[in-house]
Short mmCIF file of C-alpha atoms in Angstrom, two decimals:
data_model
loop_
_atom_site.label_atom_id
_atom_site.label_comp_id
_atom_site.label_asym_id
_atom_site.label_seq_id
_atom_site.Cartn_x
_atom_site.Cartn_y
_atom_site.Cartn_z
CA UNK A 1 107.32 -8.76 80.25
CA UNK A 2 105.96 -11.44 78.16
CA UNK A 3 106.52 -15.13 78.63
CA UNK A 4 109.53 -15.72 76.96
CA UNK A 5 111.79 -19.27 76.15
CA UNK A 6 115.01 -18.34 77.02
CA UNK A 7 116.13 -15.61 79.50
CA UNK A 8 119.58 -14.76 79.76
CA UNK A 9 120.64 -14.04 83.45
CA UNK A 10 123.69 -13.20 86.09
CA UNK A 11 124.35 -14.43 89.07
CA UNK A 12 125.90 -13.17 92.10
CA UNK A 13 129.84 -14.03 90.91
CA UNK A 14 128.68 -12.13 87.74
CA UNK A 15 128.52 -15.54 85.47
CA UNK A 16 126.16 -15.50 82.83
CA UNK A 17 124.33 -18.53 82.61
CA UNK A 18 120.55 -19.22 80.01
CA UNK A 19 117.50 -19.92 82.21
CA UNK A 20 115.04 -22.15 80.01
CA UNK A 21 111.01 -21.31 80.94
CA UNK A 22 108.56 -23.34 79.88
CA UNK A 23 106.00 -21.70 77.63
CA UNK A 24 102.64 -21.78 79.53
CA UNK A 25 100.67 -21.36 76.15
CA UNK A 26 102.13 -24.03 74.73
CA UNK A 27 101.60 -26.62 77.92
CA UNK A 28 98.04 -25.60 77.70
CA UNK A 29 98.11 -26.32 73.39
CA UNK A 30 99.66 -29.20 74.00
CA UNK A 31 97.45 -30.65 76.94
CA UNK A 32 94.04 -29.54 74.75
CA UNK A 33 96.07 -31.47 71.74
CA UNK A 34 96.09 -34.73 73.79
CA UNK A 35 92.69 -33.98 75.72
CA UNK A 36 90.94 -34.12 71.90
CA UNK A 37 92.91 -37.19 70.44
CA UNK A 38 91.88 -39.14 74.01
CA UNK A 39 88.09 -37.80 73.14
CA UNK A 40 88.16 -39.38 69.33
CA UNK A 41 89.54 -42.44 70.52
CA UNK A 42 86.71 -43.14 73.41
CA UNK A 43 84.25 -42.04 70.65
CA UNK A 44 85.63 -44.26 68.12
CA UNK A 45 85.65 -47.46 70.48
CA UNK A 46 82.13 -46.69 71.20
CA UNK A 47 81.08 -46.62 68.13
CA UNK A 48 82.86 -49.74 67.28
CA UNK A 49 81.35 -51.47 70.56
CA UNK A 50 77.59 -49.74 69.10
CA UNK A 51 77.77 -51.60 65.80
CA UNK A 52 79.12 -55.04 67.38
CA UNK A 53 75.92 -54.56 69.51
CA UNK A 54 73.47 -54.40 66.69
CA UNK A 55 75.10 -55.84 64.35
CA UNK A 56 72.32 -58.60 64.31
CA UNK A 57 69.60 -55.97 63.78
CA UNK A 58 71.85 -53.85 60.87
CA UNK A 59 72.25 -57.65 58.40
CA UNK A 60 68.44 -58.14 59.27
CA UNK A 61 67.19 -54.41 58.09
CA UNK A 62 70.29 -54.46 55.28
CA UNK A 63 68.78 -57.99 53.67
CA UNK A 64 65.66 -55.81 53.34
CA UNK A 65 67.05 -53.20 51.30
CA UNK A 66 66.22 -51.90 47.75
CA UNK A 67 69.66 -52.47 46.70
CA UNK A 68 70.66 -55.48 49.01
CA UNK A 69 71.05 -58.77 46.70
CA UNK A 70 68.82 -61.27 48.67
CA UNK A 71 68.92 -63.80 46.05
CA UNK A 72 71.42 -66.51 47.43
CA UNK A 73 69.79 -70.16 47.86
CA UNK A 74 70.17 -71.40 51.15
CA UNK A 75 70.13 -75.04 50.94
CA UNK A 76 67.17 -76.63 52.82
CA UNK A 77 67.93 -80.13 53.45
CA UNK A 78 70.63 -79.96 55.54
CA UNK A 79 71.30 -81.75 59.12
CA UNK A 80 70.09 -78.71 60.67
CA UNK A 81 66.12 -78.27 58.44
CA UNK A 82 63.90 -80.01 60.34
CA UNK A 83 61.79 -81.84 58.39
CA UNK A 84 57.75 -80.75 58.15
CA UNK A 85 55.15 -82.09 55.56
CA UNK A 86 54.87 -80.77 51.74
CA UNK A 87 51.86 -78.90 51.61
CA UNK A 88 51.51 -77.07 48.49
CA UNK A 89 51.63 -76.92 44.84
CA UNK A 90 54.17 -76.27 42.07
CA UNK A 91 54.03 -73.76 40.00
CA UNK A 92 51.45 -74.40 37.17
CA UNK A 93 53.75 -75.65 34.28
CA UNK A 94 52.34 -73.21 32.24
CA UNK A 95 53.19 -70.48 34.47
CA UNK A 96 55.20 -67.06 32.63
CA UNK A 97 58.63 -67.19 34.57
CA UNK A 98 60.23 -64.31 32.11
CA UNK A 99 62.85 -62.98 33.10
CA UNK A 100 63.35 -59.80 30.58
CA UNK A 101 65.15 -57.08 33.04
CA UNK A 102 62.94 -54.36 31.53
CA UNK A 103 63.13 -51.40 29.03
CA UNK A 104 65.61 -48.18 28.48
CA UNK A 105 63.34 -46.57 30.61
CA UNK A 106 64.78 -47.92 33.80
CA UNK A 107 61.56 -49.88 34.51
CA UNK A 108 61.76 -53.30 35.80
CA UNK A 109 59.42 -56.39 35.04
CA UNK A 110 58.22 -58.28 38.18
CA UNK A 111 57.79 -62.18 37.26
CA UNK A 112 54.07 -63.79 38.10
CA UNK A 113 55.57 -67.32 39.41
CA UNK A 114 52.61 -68.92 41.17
CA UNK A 115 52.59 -70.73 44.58
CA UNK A 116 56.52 -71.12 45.79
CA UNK A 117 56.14 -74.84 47.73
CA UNK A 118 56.72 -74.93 51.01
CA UNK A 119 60.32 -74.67 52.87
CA UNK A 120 61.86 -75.39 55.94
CA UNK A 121 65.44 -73.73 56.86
CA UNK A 122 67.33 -73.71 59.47
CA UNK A 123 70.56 -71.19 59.20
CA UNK A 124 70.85 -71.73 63.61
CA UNK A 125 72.96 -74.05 64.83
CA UNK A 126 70.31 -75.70 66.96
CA UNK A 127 68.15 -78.70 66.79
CA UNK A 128 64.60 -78.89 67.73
CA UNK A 129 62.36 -81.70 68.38
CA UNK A 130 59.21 -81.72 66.48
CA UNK A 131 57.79 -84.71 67.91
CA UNK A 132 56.23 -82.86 70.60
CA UNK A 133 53.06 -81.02 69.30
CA UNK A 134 53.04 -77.55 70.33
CA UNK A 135 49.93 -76.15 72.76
CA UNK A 136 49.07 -73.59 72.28
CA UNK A 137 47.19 -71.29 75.34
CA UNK A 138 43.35 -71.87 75.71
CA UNK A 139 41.21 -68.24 74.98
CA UNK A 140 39.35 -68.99 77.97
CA UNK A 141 41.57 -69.55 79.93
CA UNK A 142 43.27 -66.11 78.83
CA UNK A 143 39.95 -64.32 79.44
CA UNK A 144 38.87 -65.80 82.47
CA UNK A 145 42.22 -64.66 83.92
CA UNK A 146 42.41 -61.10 82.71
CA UNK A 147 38.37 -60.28 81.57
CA UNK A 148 36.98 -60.48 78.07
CA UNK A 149 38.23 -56.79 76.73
CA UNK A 150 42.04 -58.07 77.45
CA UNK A 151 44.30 -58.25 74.44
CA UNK A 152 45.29 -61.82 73.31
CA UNK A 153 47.61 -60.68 70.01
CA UNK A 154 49.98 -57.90 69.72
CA UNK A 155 50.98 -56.72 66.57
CA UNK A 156 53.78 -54.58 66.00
CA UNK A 157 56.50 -53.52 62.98
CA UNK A 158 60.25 -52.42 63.23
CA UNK A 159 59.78 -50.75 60.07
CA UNK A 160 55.95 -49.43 59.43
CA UNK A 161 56.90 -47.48 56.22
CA UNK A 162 57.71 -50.90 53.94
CA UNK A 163 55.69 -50.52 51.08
CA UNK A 164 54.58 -52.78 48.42
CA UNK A 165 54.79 -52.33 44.03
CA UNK A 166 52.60 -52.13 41.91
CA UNK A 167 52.79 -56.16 40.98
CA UNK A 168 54.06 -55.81 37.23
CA UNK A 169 57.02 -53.74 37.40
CA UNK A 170 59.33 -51.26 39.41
CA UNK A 171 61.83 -48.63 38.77
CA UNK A 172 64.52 -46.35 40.85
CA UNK A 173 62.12 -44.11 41.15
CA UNK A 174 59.59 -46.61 42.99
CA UNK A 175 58.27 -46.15 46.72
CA UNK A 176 60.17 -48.70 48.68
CA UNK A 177 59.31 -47.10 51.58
CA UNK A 178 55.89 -45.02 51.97
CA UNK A 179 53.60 -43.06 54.20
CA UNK A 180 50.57 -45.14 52.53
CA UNK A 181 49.90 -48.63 51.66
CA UNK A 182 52.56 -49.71 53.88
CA UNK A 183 53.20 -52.46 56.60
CA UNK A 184 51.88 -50.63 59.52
CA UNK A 185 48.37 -50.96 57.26
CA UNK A 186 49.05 -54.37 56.88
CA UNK A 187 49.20 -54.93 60.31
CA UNK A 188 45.85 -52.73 61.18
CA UNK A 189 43.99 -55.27 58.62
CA UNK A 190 45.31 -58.09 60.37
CA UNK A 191 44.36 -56.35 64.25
CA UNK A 192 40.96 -55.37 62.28
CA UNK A 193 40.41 -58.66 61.59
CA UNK A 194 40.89 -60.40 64.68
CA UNK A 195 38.64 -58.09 66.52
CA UNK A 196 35.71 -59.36 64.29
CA UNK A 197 36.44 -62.73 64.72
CA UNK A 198 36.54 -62.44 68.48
CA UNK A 199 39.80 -62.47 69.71
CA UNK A 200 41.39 -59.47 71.26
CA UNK A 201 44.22 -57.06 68.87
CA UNK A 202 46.25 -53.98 70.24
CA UNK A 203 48.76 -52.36 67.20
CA UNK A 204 51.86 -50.46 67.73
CA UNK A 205 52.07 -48.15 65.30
CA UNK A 206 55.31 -46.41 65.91
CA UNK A 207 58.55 -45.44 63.80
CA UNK A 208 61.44 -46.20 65.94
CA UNK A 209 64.54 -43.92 66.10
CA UNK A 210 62.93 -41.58 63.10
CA UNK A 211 63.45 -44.40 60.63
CA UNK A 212 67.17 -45.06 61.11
CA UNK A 213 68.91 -48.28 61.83
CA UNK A 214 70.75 -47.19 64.89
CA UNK A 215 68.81 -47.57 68.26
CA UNK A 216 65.52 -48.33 66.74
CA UNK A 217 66.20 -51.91 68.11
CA UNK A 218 66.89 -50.78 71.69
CA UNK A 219 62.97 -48.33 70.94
CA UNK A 220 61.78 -51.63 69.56
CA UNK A 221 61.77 -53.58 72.14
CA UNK A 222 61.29 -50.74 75.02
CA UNK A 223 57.88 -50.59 73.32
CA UNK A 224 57.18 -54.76 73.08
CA UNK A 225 57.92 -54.99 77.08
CA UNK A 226 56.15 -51.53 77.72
CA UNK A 227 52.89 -53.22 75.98
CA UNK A 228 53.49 -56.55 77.88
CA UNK A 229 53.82 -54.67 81.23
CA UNK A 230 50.12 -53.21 80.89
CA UNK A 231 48.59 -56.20 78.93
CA UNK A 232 50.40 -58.97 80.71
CA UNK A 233 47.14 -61.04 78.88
CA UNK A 234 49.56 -61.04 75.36
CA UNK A 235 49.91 -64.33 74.42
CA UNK A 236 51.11 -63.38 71.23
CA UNK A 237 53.30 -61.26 69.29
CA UNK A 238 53.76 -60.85 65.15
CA UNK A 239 56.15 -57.83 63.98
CA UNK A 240 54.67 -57.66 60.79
CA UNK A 241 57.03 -56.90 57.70
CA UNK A 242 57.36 -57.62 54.15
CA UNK A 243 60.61 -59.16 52.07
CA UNK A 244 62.46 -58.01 49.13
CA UNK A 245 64.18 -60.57 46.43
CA UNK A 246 65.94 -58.73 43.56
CA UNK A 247 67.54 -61.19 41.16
CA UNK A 248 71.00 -60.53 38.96
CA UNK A 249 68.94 -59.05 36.35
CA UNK A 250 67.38 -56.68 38.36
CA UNK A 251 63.91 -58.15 38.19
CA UNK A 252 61.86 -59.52 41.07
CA UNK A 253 59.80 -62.65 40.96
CA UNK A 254 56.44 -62.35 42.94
CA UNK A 255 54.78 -65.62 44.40
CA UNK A 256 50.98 -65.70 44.90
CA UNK A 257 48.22 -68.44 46.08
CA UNK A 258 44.56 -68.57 44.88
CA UNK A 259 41.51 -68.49 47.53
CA UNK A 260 38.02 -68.35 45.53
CA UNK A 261 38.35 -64.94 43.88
CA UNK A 262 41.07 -63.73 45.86
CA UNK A 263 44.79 -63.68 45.19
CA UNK A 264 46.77 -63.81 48.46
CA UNK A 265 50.38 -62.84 48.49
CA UNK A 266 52.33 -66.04 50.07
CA UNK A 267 53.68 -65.56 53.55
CA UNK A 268 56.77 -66.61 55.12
CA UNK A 269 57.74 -66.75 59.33
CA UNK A 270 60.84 -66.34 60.51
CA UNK A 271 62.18 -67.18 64.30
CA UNK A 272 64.94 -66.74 65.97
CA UNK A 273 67.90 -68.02 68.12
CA UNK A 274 70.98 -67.16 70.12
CA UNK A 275 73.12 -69.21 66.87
CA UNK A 276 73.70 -72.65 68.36
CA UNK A 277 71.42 -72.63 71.20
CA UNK A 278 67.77 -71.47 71.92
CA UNK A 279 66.16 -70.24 74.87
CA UNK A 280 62.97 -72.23 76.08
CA UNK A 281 60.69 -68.92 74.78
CA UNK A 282 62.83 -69.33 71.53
CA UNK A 283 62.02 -72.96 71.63
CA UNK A 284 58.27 -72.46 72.18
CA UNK A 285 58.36 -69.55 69.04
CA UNK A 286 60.13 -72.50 66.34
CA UNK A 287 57.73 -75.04 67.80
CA UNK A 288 54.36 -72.53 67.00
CA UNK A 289 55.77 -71.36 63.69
CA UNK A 290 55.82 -74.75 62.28
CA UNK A 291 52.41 -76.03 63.63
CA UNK A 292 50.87 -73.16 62.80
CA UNK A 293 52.19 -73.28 59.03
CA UNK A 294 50.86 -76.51 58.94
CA UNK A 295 47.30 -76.13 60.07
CA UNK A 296 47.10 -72.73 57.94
CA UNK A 297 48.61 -74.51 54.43
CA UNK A 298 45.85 -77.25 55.07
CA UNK A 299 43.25 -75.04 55.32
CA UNK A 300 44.72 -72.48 52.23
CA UNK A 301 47.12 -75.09 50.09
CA UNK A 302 50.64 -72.65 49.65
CA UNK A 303 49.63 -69.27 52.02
CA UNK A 304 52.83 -69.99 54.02
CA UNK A 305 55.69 -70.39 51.75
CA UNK A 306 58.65 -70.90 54.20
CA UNK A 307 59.34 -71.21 57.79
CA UNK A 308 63.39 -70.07 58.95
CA UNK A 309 64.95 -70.32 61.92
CA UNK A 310 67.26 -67.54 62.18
CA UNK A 311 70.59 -67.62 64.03
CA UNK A 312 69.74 -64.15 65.29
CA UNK A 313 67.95 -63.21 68.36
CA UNK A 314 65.48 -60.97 66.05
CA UNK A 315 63.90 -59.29 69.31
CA UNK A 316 61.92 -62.54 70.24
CA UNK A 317 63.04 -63.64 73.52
CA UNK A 318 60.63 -61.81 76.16
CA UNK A 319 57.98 -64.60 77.10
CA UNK A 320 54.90 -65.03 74.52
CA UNK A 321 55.01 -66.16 71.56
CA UNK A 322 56.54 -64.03 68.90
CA UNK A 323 57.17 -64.81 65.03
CA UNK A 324 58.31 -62.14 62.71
CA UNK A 325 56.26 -62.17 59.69
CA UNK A 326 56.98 -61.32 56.17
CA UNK A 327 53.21 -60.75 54.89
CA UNK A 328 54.03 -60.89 50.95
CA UNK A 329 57.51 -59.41 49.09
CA UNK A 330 57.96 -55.84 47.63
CA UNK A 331 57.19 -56.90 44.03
CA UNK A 332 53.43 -58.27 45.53
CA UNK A 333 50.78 -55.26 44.92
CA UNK A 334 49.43 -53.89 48.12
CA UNK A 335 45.69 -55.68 47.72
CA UNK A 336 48.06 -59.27 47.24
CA UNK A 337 49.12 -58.20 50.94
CA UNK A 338 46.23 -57.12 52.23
CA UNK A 339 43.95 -59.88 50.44
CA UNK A 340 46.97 -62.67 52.49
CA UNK A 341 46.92 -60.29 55.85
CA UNK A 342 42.77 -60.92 56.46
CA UNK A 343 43.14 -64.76 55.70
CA UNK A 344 46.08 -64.94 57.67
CA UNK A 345 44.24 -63.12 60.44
CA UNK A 346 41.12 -65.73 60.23
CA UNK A 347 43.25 -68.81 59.93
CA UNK A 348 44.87 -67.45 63.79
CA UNK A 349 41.52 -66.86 64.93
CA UNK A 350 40.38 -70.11 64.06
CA UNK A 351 44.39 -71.64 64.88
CA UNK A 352 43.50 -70.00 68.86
CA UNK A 353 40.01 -71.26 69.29
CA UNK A 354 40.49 -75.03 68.56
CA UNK A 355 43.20 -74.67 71.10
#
């Protein structure tokens, strides 16, 4: 007999009476039924609790997208800027700052605006004292510790496929993102460079969590402590980017400095917090940034454009210092980057040796 709902019956006295039996088929639907809703939920609150977790990391990498407008002023002389010497030019007053949005073709011109001056801002809640000079770690010191061959300067890149324009224009069709002429060669330059100049450059050259945006942070910085654990000689740490700034028009302003015969894409430094408080290792990073910026725009009037104090962690608290730099924009040609990565590396070399 199958399983039936009802089942009419007799008893003993003869009485008819309806027996009720509870479908087994159906308990078993309806227990799957709730098993799977239970299931979604859980998966739903984790993925909820996933993007509350990186949601620092997500606004950073968004900001840096093609389609992301980046073009809001943050206003630099607030309580919170700490205020650092002027060191570079304005714009020539001759300078082209055209802002035609391009052709039918979809093409769109980038805007030659000269040397950007220098900026200071501070989106943290925190304050910093800049009236202690920052000291930096003495190479000898370093080397006598760990040998000559150890690595001083780590340089590494949460996104190695940023690439760079052409310089005078871009379309939807442009490389935003390449194999070639990207950030990860920026950053071998910059290793390259050191090397000859005598102080000692390891590269991570990886692409975290096959380009996407979640858990690339978490492979991010397993690979930073990873490298720290078998160099524990790494005083120093630059992930090694490049920005994007579209305006309403859809054209992109590109700022460059002069050195001799050279044209060096402007760079800009960015460090970060825990949003109104800083660790003493976040402390130490704002305190190099600035004195570092300083010394380099003496030496090259305008290569550092801006310093920021972020009021996200940015992967920066784990012991030396570490600075994420933006080595030139998307609408700077790749040889404006590179031509800015080898001063930038000499000005460090020469920065760590009058330590």
């Amino acid at each position: 007999m199958e399983e039936n709902d009802i089942i009419a019956l007799e008893n003993e006295q003869r009485e008819s009476f309806v027996l009720v039996e509870r479908n087994k088929r159906r308990e078993r639907a309806r227990f799957l039924s709730y098993f799977k809703r239970g299931l979604v939920l859980l998966l739903l609150v984790g993925v909820c609790f996933g993007v509350y977790k990186l949601f620092p990391h997500i606004k950073s990498v968004w900001s840096k997208m093609p389609w992301a407008n980046s073009t809001q002023n943050t206003d630099t002389n607030t309580d919170n800027t700490p205020p650092i010497e002027n060191n570079t030019t304005s714009p020539p007053p001759n300078q082209s700052t055209s802002t035609d949005a391009g052709d039918v073709t979809g093409e769109y011109k980038i805007n030659s605006v000269g040397t950007q001056n220098y900026k200071a801002v501070n989106e943290s809640g925190c304050e910093f004292d800049f009236s202690t000079k920052y000291s930096s770690k003495a190479l000898a010191e370093i080397y006598g510790k760990y040998g000559k061959e150890a690595p001083v300067v780590l340089i590494t890149h949460s996104h190695i496929r940023e690439a760079y324009s052409n310089g005078e224009y871009y379309s939807s069709d442009s490389e935003f993102y390449s194999d070639n002429e990207n950030v990860a060669d920026i950053g071998e330059v910059i290793c390259s460079v050191l090397n000859e100049c005598g102080i000692n450059a390891i590269q991570i050259n990886e692409l975290y969590a096959s380009g996407s945006i979640y858990g690339s942070q978490n492979e991010y910085e397993k690979a930073i402590s990873d490298a720290l654990k078998k160099y524990p000689s790494i005083a120093y740490v630059f992930n090694v980017s490049r920005g994007i700034n579209i305006s309403d028009d859809m054209t992109m302003n590109k700022t460059t400095v002069k050195n001799g015969e050279s044209t060096c894409a402007q760079i800009s430094i960015t460090s970060g917090t825990s949003w109104d408080k800083a660790t003493e290792n976040q402390n130490n990073n704002v305190l190099f940034a600035f004195d570092f910026a300083k010394y380099a725009n003496e030496n090259i009037n305008g290569i550092i454009k801006e310093n920021k104090i972020s009021r996200f962690s940015l992967s920066q608290d784990f012991g030396p210092i570490m600075s994420n730099l933006d080595i030139g924009e998307y609408s700077n040609s790749f040889d404006e980057a590179k031509s800015s990565a080898e001063e930038f590396a000499k000005l460090l070399s020469s920065y760590l040796k009058e330590a």
